[in-house]
Short mmCIF file of C-alpha atoms in Angstrom, two decimals:
data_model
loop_
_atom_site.label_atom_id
_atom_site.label_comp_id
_atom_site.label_asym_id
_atom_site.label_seq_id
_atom_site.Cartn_x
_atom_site.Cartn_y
_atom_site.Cartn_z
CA UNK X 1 -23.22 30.04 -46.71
CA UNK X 2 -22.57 28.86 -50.33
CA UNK X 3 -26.68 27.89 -50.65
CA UNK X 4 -27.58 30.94 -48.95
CA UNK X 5 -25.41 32.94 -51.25
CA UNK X 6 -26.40 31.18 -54.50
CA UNK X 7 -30.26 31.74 -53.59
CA UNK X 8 -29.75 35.47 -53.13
CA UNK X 9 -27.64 35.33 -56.59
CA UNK X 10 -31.07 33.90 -58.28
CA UNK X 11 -33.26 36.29 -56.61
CA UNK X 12 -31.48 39.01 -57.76
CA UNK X 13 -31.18 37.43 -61.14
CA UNK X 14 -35.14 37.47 -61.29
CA UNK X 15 -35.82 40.51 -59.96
CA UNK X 16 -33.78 42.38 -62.36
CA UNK X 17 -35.78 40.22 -65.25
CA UNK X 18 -38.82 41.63 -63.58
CA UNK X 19 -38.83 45.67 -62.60
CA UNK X 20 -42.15 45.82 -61.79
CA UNK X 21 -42.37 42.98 -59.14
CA UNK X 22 -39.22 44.63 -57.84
CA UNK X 23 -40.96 47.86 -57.73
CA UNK X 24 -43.68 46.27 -55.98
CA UNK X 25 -41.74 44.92 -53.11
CA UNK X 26 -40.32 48.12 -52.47
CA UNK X 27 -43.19 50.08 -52.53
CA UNK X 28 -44.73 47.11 -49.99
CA UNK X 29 -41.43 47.59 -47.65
CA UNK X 30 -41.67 51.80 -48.17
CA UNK X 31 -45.40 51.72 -47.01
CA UNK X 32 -44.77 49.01 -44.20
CA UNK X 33 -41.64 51.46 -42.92
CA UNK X 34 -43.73 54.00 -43.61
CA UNK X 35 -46.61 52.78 -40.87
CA UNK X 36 -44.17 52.09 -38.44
CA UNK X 37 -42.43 55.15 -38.42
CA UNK X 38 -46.12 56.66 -37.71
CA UNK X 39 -46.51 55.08 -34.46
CA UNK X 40 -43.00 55.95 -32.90
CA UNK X 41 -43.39 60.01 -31.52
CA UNK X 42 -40.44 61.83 -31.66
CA UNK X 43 -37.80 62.04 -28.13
CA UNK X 44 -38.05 65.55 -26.52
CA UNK X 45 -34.65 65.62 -25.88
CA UNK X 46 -34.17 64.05 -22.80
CA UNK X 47 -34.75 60.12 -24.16
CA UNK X 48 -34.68 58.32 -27.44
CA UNK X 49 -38.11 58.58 -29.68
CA UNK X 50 -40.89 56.23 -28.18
CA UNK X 51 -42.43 53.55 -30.45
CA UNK X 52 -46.27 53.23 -29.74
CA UNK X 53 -46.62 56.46 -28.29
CA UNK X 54 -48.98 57.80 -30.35
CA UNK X 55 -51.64 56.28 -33.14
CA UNK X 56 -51.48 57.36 -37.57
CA UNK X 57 -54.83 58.97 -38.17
CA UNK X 58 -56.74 57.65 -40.91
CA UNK X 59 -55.47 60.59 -43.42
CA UNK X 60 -52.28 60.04 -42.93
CA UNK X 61 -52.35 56.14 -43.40
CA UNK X 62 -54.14 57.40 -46.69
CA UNK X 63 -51.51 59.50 -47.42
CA UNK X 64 -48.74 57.10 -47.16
CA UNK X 65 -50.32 54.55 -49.02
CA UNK X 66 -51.05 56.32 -52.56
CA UNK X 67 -47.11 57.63 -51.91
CA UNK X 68 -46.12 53.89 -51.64
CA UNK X 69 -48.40 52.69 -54.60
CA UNK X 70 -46.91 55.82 -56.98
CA UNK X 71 -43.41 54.25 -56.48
CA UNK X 72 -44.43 51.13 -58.53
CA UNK X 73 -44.19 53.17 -61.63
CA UNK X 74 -40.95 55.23 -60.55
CA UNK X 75 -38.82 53.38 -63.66
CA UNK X 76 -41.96 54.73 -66.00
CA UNK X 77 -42.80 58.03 -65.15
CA UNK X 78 -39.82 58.83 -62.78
CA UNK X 79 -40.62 63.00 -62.91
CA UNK X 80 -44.40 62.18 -62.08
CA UNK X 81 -43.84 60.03 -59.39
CA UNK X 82 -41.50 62.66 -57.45
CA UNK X 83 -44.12 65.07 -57.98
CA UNK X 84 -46.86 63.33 -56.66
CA UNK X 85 -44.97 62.35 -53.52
CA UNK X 86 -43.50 65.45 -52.81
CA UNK X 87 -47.25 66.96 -52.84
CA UNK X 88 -48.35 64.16 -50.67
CA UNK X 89 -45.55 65.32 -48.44
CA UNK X 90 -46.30 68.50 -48.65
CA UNK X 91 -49.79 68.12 -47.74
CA UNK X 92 -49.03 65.74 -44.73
CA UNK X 93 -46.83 68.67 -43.05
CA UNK X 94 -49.98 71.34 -43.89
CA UNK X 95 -52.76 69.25 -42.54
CA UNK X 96 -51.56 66.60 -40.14
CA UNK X 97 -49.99 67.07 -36.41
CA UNK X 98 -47.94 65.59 -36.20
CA UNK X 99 -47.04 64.63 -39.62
CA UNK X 100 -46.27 60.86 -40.62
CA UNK X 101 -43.08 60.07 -42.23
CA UNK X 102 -44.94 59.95 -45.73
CA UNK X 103 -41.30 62.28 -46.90
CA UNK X 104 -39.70 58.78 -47.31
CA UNK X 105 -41.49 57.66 -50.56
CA UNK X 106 -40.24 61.53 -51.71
CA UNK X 107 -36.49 60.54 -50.66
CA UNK X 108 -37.01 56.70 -52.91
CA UNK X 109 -38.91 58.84 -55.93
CA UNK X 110 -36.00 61.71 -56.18
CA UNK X 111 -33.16 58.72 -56.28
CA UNK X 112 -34.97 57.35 -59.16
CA UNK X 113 -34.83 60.68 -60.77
CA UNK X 114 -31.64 61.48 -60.02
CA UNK X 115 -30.29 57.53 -61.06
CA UNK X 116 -31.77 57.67 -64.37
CA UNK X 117 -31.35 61.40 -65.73
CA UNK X 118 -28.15 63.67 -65.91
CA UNK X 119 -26.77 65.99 -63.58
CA UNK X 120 -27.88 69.23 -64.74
CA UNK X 121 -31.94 67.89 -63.88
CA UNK X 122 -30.96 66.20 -61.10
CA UNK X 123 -29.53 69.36 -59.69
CA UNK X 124 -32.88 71.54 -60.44
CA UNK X 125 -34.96 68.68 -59.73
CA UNK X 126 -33.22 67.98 -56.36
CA UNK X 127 -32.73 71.33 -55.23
CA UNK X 128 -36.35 72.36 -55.60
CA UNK X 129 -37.13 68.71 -54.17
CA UNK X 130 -35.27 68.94 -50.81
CA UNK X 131 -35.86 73.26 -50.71
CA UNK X 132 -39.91 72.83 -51.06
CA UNK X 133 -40.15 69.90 -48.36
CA UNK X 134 -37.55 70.83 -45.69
CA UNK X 135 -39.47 74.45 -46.29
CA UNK X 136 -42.89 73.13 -45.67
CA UNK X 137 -41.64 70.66 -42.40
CA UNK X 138 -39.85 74.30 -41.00
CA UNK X 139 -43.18 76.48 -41.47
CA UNK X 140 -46.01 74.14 -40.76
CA UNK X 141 -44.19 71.20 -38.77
CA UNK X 142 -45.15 71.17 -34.63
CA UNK X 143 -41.33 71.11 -33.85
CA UNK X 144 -39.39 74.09 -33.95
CA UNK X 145 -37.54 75.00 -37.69
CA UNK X 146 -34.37 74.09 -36.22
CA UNK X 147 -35.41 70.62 -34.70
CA UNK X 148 -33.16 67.52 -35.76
CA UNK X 149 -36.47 66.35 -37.44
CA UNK X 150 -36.38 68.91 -40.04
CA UNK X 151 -33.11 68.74 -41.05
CA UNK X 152 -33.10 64.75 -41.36
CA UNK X 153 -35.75 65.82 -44.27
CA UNK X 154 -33.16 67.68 -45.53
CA UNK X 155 -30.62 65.74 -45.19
CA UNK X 156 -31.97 62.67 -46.60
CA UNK X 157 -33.51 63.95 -49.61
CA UNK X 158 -29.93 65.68 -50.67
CA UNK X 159 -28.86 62.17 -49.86
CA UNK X 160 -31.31 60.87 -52.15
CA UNK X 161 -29.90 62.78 -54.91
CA UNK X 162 -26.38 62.51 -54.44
CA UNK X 163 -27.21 58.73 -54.26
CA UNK X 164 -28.32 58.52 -57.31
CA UNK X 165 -26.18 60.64 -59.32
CA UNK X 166 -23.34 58.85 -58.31
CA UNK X 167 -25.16 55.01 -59.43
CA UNK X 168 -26.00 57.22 -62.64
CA UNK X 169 -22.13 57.98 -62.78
CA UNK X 170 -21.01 54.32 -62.23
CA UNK X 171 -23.03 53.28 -64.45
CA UNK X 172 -22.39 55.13 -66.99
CA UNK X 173 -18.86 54.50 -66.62
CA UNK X 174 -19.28 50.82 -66.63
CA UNK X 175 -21.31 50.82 -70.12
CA UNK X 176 -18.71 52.90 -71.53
CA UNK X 177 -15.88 50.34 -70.51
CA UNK X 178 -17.80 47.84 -72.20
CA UNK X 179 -18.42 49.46 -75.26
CA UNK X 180 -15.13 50.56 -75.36
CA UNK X 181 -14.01 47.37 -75.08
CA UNK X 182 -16.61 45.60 -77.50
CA UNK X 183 -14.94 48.27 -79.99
CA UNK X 184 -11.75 47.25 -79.37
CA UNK X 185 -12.80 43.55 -80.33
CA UNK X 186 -14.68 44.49 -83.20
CA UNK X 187 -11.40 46.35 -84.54
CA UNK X 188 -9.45 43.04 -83.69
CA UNK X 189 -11.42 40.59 -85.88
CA UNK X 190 -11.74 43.72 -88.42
CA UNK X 191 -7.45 43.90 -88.07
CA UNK X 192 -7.65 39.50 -88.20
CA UNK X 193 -9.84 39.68 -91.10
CA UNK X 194 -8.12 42.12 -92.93
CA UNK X 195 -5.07 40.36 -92.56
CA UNK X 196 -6.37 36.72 -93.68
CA UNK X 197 -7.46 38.35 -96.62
CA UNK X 198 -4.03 40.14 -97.36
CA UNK X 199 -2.19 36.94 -96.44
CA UNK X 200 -4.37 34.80 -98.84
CA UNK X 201 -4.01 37.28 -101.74
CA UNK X 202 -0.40 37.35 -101.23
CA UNK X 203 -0.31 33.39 -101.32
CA UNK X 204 -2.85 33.53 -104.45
CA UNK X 205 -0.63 35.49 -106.46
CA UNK X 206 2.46 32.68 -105.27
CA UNK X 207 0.60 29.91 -106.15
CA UNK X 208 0.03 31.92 -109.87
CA UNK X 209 3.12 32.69 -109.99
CA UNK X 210 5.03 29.61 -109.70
CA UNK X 211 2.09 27.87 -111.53
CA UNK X 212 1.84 29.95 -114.55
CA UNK X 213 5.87 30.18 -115.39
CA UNK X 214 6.25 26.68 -114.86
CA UNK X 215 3.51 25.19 -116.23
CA UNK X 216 4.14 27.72 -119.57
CA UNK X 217 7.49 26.08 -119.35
CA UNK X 218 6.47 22.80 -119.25
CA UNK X 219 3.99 22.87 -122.14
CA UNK X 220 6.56 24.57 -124.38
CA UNK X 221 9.62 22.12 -123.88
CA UNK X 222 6.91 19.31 -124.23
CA UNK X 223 5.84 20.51 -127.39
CA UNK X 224 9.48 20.74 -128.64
CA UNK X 225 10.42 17.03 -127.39
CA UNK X 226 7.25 15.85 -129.24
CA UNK X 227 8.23 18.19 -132.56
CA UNK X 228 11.60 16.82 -132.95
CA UNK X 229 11.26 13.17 -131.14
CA UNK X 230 11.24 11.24 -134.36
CA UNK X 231 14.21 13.53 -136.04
CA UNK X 232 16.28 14.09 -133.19
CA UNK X 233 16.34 12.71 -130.20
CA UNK X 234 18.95 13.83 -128.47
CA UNK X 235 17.35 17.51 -128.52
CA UNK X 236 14.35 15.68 -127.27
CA UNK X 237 15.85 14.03 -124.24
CA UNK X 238 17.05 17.48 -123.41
CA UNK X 239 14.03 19.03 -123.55
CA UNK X 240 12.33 16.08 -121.27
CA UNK X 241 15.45 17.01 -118.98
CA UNK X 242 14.20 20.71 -118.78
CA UNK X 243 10.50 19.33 -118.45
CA UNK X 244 11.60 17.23 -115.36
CA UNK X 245 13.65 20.30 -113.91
CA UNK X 246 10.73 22.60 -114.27
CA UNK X 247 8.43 20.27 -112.86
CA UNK X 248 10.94 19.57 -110.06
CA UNK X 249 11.17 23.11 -109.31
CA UNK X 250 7.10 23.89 -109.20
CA UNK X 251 6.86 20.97 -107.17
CA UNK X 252 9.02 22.52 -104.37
CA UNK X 253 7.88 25.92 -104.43
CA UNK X 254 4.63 24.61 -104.60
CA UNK X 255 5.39 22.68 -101.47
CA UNK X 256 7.32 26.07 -99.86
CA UNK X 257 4.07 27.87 -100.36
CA UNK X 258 1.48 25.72 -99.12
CA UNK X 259 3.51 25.13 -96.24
CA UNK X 260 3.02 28.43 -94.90
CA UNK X 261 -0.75 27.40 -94.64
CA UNK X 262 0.60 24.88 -92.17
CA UNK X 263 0.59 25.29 -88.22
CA UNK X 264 3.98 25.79 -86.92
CA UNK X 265 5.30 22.01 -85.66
CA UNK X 266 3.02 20.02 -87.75
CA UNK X 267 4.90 16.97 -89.66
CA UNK X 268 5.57 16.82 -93.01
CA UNK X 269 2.92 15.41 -95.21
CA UNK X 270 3.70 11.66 -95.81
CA UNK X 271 4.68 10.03 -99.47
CA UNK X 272 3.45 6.89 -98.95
CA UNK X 273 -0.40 5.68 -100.56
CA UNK X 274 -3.49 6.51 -97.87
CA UNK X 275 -4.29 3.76 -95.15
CA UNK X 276 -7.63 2.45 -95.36
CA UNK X 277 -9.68 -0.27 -93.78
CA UNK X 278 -7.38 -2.91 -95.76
CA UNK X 279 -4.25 -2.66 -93.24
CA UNK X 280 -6.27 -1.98 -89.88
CA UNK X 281 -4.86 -5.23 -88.94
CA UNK X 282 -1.45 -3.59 -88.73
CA UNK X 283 -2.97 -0.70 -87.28
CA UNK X 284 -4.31 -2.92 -84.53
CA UNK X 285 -0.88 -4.63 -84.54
CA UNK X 286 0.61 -1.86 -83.29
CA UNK X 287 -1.57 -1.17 -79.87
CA UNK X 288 -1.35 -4.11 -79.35
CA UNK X 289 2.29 -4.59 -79.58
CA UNK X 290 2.21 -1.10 -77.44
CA UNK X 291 0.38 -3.08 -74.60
CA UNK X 292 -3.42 -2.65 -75.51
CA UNK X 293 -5.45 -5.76 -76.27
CA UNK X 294 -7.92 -4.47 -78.75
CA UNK X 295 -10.55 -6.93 -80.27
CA UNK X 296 -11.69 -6.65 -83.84
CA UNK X 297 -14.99 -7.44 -85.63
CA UNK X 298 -15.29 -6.12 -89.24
CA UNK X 299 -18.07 -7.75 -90.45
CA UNK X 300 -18.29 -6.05 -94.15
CA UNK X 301 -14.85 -6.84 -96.22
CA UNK X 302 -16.05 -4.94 -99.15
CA UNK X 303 -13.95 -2.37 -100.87
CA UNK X 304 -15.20 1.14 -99.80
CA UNK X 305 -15.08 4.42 -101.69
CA UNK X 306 -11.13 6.05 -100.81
CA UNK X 307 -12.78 8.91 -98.78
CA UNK X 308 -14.92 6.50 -96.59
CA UNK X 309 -12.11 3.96 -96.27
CA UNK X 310 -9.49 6.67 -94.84
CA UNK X 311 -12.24 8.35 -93.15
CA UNK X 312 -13.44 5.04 -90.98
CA UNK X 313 -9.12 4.23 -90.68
CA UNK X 314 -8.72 7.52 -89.29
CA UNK X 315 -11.31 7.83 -86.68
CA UNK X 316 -10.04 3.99 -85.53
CA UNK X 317 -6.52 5.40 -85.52
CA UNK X 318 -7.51 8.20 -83.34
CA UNK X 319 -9.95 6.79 -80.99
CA UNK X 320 -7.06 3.88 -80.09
CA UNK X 321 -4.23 6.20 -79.37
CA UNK X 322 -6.40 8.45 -77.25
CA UNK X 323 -7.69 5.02 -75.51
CA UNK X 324 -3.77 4.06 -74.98
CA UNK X 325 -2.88 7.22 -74.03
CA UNK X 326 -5.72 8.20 -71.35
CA UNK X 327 -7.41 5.32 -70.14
CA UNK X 328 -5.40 4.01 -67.26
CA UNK X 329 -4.00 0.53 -66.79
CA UNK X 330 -5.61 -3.06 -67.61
CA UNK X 331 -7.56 -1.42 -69.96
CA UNK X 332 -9.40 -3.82 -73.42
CA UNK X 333 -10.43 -1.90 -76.38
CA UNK X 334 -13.30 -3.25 -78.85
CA UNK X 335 -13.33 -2.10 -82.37
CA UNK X 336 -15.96 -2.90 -84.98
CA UNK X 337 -17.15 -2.35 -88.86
CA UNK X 338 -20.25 -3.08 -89.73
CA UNK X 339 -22.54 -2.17 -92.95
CA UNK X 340 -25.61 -1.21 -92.01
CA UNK X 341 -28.18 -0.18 -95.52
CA UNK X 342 -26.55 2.73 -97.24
CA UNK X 343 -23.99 3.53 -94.41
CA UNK X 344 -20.77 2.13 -92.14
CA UNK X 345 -20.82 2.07 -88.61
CA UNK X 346 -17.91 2.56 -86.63
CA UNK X 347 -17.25 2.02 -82.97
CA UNK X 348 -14.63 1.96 -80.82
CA UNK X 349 -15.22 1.02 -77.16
CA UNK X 350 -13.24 0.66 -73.75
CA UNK X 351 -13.19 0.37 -70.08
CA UNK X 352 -10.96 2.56 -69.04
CA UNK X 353 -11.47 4.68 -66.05
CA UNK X 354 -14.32 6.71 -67.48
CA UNK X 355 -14.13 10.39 -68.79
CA UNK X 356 -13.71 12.27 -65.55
CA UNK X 357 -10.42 10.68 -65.02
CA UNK X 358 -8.64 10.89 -68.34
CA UNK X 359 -10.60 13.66 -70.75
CA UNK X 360 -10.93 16.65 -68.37
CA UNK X 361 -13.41 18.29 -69.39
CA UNK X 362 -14.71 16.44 -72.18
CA UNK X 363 -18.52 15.83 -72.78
CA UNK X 364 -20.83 13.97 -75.20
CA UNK X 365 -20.01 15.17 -79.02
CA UNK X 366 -22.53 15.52 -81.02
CA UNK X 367 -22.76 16.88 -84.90
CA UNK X 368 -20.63 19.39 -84.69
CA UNK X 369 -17.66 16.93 -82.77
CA UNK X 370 -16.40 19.76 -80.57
CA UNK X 371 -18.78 19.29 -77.19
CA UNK X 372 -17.12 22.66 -76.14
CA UNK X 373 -13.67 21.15 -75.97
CA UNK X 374 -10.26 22.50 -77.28
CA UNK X 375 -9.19 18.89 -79.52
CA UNK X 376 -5.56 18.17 -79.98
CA UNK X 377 -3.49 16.21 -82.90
CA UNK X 378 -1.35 13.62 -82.11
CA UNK X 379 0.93 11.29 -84.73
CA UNK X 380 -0.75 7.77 -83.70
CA UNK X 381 0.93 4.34 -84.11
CA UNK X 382 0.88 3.17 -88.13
CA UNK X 383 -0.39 6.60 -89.25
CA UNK X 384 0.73 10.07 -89.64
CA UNK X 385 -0.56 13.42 -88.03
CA UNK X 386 -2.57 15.77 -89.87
CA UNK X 387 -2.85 19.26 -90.01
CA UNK X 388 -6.10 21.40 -90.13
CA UNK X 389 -8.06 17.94 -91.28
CA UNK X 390 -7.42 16.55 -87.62
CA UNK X 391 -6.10 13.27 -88.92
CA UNK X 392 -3.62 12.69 -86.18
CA UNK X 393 -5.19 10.81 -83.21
CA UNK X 394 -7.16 12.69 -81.06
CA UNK X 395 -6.76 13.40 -77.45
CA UNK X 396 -10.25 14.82 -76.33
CA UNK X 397 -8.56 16.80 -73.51
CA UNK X 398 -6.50 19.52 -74.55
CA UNK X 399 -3.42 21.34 -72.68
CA UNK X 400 -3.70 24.62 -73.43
CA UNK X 401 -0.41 25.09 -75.58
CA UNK X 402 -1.36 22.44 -78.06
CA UNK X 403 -2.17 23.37 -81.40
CA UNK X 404 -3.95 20.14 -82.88
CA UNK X 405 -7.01 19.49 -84.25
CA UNK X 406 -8.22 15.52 -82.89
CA UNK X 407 -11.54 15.71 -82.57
CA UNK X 408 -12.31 18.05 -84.79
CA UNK X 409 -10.66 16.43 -87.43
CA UNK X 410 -12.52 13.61 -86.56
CA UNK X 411 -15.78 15.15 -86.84
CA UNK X 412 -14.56 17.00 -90.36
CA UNK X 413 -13.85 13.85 -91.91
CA UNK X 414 -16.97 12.50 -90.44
CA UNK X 415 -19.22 15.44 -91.70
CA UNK X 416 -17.29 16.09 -95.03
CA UNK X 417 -18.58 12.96 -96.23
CA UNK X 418 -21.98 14.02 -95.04
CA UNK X 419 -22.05 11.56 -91.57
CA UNK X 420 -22.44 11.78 -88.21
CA UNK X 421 -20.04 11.41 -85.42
CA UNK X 422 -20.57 10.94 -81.76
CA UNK X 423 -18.13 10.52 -78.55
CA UNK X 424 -18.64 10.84 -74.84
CA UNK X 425 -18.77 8.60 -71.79
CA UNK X 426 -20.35 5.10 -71.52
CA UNK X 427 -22.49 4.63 -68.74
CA UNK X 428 -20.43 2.27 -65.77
CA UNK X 429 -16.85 3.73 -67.21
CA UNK X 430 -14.98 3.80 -70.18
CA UNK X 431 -15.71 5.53 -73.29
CA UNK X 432 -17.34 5.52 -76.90
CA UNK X 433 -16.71 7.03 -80.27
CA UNK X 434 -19.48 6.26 -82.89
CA UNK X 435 -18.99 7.42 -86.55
CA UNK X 436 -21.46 6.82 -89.25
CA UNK X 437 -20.15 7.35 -92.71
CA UNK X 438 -22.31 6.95 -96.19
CA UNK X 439 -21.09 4.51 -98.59
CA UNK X 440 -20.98 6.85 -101.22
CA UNK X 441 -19.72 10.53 -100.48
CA UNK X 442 -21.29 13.52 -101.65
CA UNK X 443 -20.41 15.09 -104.99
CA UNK X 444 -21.24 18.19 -106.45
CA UNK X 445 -18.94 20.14 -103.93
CA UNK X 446 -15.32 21.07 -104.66
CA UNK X 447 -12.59 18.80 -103.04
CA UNK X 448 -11.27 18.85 -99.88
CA UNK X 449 -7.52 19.02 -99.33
CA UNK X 450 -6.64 15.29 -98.35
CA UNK X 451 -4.14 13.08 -95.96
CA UNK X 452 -1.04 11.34 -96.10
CA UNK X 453 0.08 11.13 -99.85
CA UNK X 454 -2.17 14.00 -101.17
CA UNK X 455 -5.20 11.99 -101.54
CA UNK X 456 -7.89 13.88 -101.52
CA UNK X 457 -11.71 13.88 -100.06
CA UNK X 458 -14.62 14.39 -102.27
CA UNK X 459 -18.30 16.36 -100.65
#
């Protein structure tokens, strides 16, 4: 049922692409109903209507065929189709006895009409539709004016236009739902933008605020503990006392504002100097210590630029605790550095269970390090979690009430410094996370906000 359903779900999908070969096929079904309905003669009243009892002429097949063909342009000339079926119709009851059923590509044309125009036409269309046929069946038809045969033509051809007046309706109702609610959106992300924009003057004109006063304040007790630092010192040593206590002060409202910037439940910023490359043993240390045998091979001992050296620590950091955290039991975890030309490779491998069991819904990341995932932040063993940069470890799988940013921190460290980062499955289990970083970072951008001790990370 599910196959059978799905192929009638891509049928429809393609015949909507196509109008005309839809068209087409109903024309081919109207004409085919058409014939058939020629050679069944109507009952006389004391049996049902016989099928075979009586032969189309050659006319009438005529007839039914150009009102069949016409409907393949009934989307493009909608008023000229109806009119050329109804006159085939009309003709059919005048001339032929007794008439084929060459009404029904009439009934199809003045749905289209009435689907795709408003009321007020469909209602003079329709009328004068249904009036002029059922008129010509009554007056020229072989059955009397009151036979159930003449007021089927008139009852399917007001059928025909109620029909499609009401699909007009529906549909007309259903685009203005959705524009109604693509307005809605729009004003949203006009209301979200306006406020960012609000919010970030507001903050601007904190951050001048407390830098201005105190920084004025600063400069001016400076200058006096330099003026009289020679003649009198003690007036000196007070003045480096208010320097210290202003400095003091813009340092904490400094930190009160920016922290607004901050997600709610993200950790304080660390004091301590930036991890790099130079302690990963510890790093390592402390999986291991946590139950995860992890094998190193750093090939390249050289000192690395700051921003390359945190960048290749944090993706390590990250990659390990998600490893610990999601790959099952019994699980081995290979980590290595190398220097390839210009650039550092890192990878971290392992053979855990494989990504179905422990990322749901994770995929291979490619440049832009999301794969369509939702990445969380997580504090990792020997580091510290990161807001907005994603420098907490990474858990590729997401609950839906977490607010970090894993793997997209990874891949913004990555791509800040103008690399690459990849992570998905490895084929036979487990999983990968490749980063290449450039030896030297880009410059000529403005800096980044940094990681744990304010360092910073230069484009």
């Amino acid at each position: 049922m599910t196959t059978l359903s799905s192929g009638f779900a891509r049928a429809r999908r393609w015949l909507r692409g196509h109008p005309l070969a839809f068209d087409a096929a109903l024309a081919f079904g109207t004409l085919a109903a058409m014939i058939c309905g020629s050679f069944t003669a109507p009952g006389d009243g004391h049996g049902p209507p016989a099928f075979g009892a009586r032969t189309p002429e050659l006319f009438s097949v005529l007839l039914m065929t150009l009102s069949a063909a016409a409907l393949v342009l009934r989307r493009r000339r909608p008023m000229q189709v109806l009119a050329v079926t109804g006159a085939l119709s009309v003709v059919e009851y005048v001339l032929m006895e007794p008439p084929a059923p060459v009404v029904m590509g009439t009934v199809i044309a003045l749905y289209t009409v009435a689907s795709r125009t408003d009321r007020p036409t469909t209602w003079r269309v329709g009328l004068l539709t249904t009036v002029a046929v059922t008129a010509t069946a009554m007056l020229f038809g072989s059955t009397p004016w009151y036979s159930q045969e003449n007021f089927a033509v008139f009852a399917w051809t007001g059928l025909a236009g109620a029909a499609g007046d009401a699909v007009r309706s529906r549909r007309a109702f259903v685009d203005a739902i959705r524009e109604r609610a693509e307005r809605a959106e729009r004003t949203r992300e006009e209301e979200a933008r306006r406020r960012v924009a609000e919010e970030r003057l507001r903050i601007a004109r904190d951050l001048h605020d407390v830098v201005a006063h105190h920084i004025a304040l600063v400069n001016v007790q400076a200058g006096v503990a330099a003026h009289v630092m020679d003649k009198r010192p003690d007036q000196a040593k007070e003045a480096l006392a208010h320097v210290r206590d202003a400095s003091r002060s813009a340092l904490n409202e400094l930190r009160v504002t920016v922290g607004l910037l901050r997600q709610q439940g993200d950790p304080e910023a660390p004091t301590e100097p930036a991890p790099g490359l130079a302690v990963l043993g510890e790093l390592v240390d402390t999986f291991r210590n946590a139950g995860l045998p992890v094998e190193v091979a750093c090939a390249d001992r050289d000192r690395l630029p700051a921003a390359v050296d945190l960048a290749a620590y944090r993706v390590i950091q990250e990659a390990l605790t998600n490893v610990r955290k999601h790959a099952g039991a019994a699980v081995r975890a290979e980590v290595s550095v190398v220097r390839v030309g210009a650039t550092v490779e890192v990878t971290v491998l392992d053979n855990g269970r494989g990504s179905a069991g422990r990322r749901p819904g994770t995929g291979p990341v490619g440049g832009d390090g999301t794969g369509g995932i939702a990445p969380r932040a997580r504090a990792a063993p020997g580091g510290d979690a990161l807001a907005g940069a994603g420098a907490g470890a990474g858990v590729y799988g997401e609950e839906p009430e977490s607010g970090g940013h894993g793997l997209v921190g990874m891949r913004e460290r990555v791509t800040a410094l103008g690399g690459a980062l990849t992570a998905g499955p490895r084929y036979g289990g487990g999983f990968r996370v490749h980063a290449i970083l450039p030896v030297e970072a880009r410059t000529g951008e403005p800096e980044r906000p940094g990681t744990a001790g304010g360092t910073g990370i230069r484009r």
